[in-house]
Amino acid sequence: MSIKEILTYPNEALKNISTEVEAVDDEILQFIRDLEETRQSGPGAVGIAAPQVDVHKRIVIVDVSNMRKPVDNHGHMIMINPEIIHWEGMAKGREGCLSVPDFTGNVIRAEKIKLRYMDEHSQQHEIESTGFEARAIQHELDHLDGLLFLDRLVSRRTDLFERKVYKK
Ligand code: NI
């Protein structure tokens, strides 16, 4: 396994649109292990997306189950070709990102989503997610379309916050 270098803003490669994974082969499985190792090696990110390590394929990992404050969640999810099919409600909440290490920001997201994805065993899933987990999923899926939370701030003046130390 190996830890990959994380691209940080304003690296232009973060704006790429990622392509669908056609088959979960050994190369993809190895990459997923590396992506997970990279997520865990850092400051405890709840999610990571393939394009953040310069691999422009539609793969993300989300796991909010280790938050200090427990939240409703589906545990550790490896999502291949994820697609949100329903959005409900809106809520503003604070987000951080491994690719934007020096800032956090307030972003408006759907409160509840329904999504489809394939896991690393090529099984299809359709789940509903709410609250913080839904926010994390929406944040990670944005990376697949070349978007950062910075692109979703209503105002950089009032919704962007500097931070000294990265923590969850
Ligand atoms: Ni991010």
PDB file of C-alpha atoms and ligand atoms in Angstrom, residues 52 97 139-140 143, ligand 1:
ATOM      1  CA  GLN A  52      -7.849  14.642  -4.519  1.00  0.00           C
ATOM      2  CA  CYS A  97     -11.379  19.516   3.148  1.00  0.00           C
ATOM      3  CA  HIS A 139     -19.022  17.264  -0.352  1.00  0.00           C
ATOM      4  CA  GLU A 140     -17.120  14.213  -1.665  1.00  0.00           C
ATOM      5  CA  HIS A 143     -14.937  16.574  -5.978  1.00  0.00           C
TER       6      HIS A 143
HETATM    7 NI    NI B   1     -12.975  17.678   0.206  1.00  0.00          NI
END
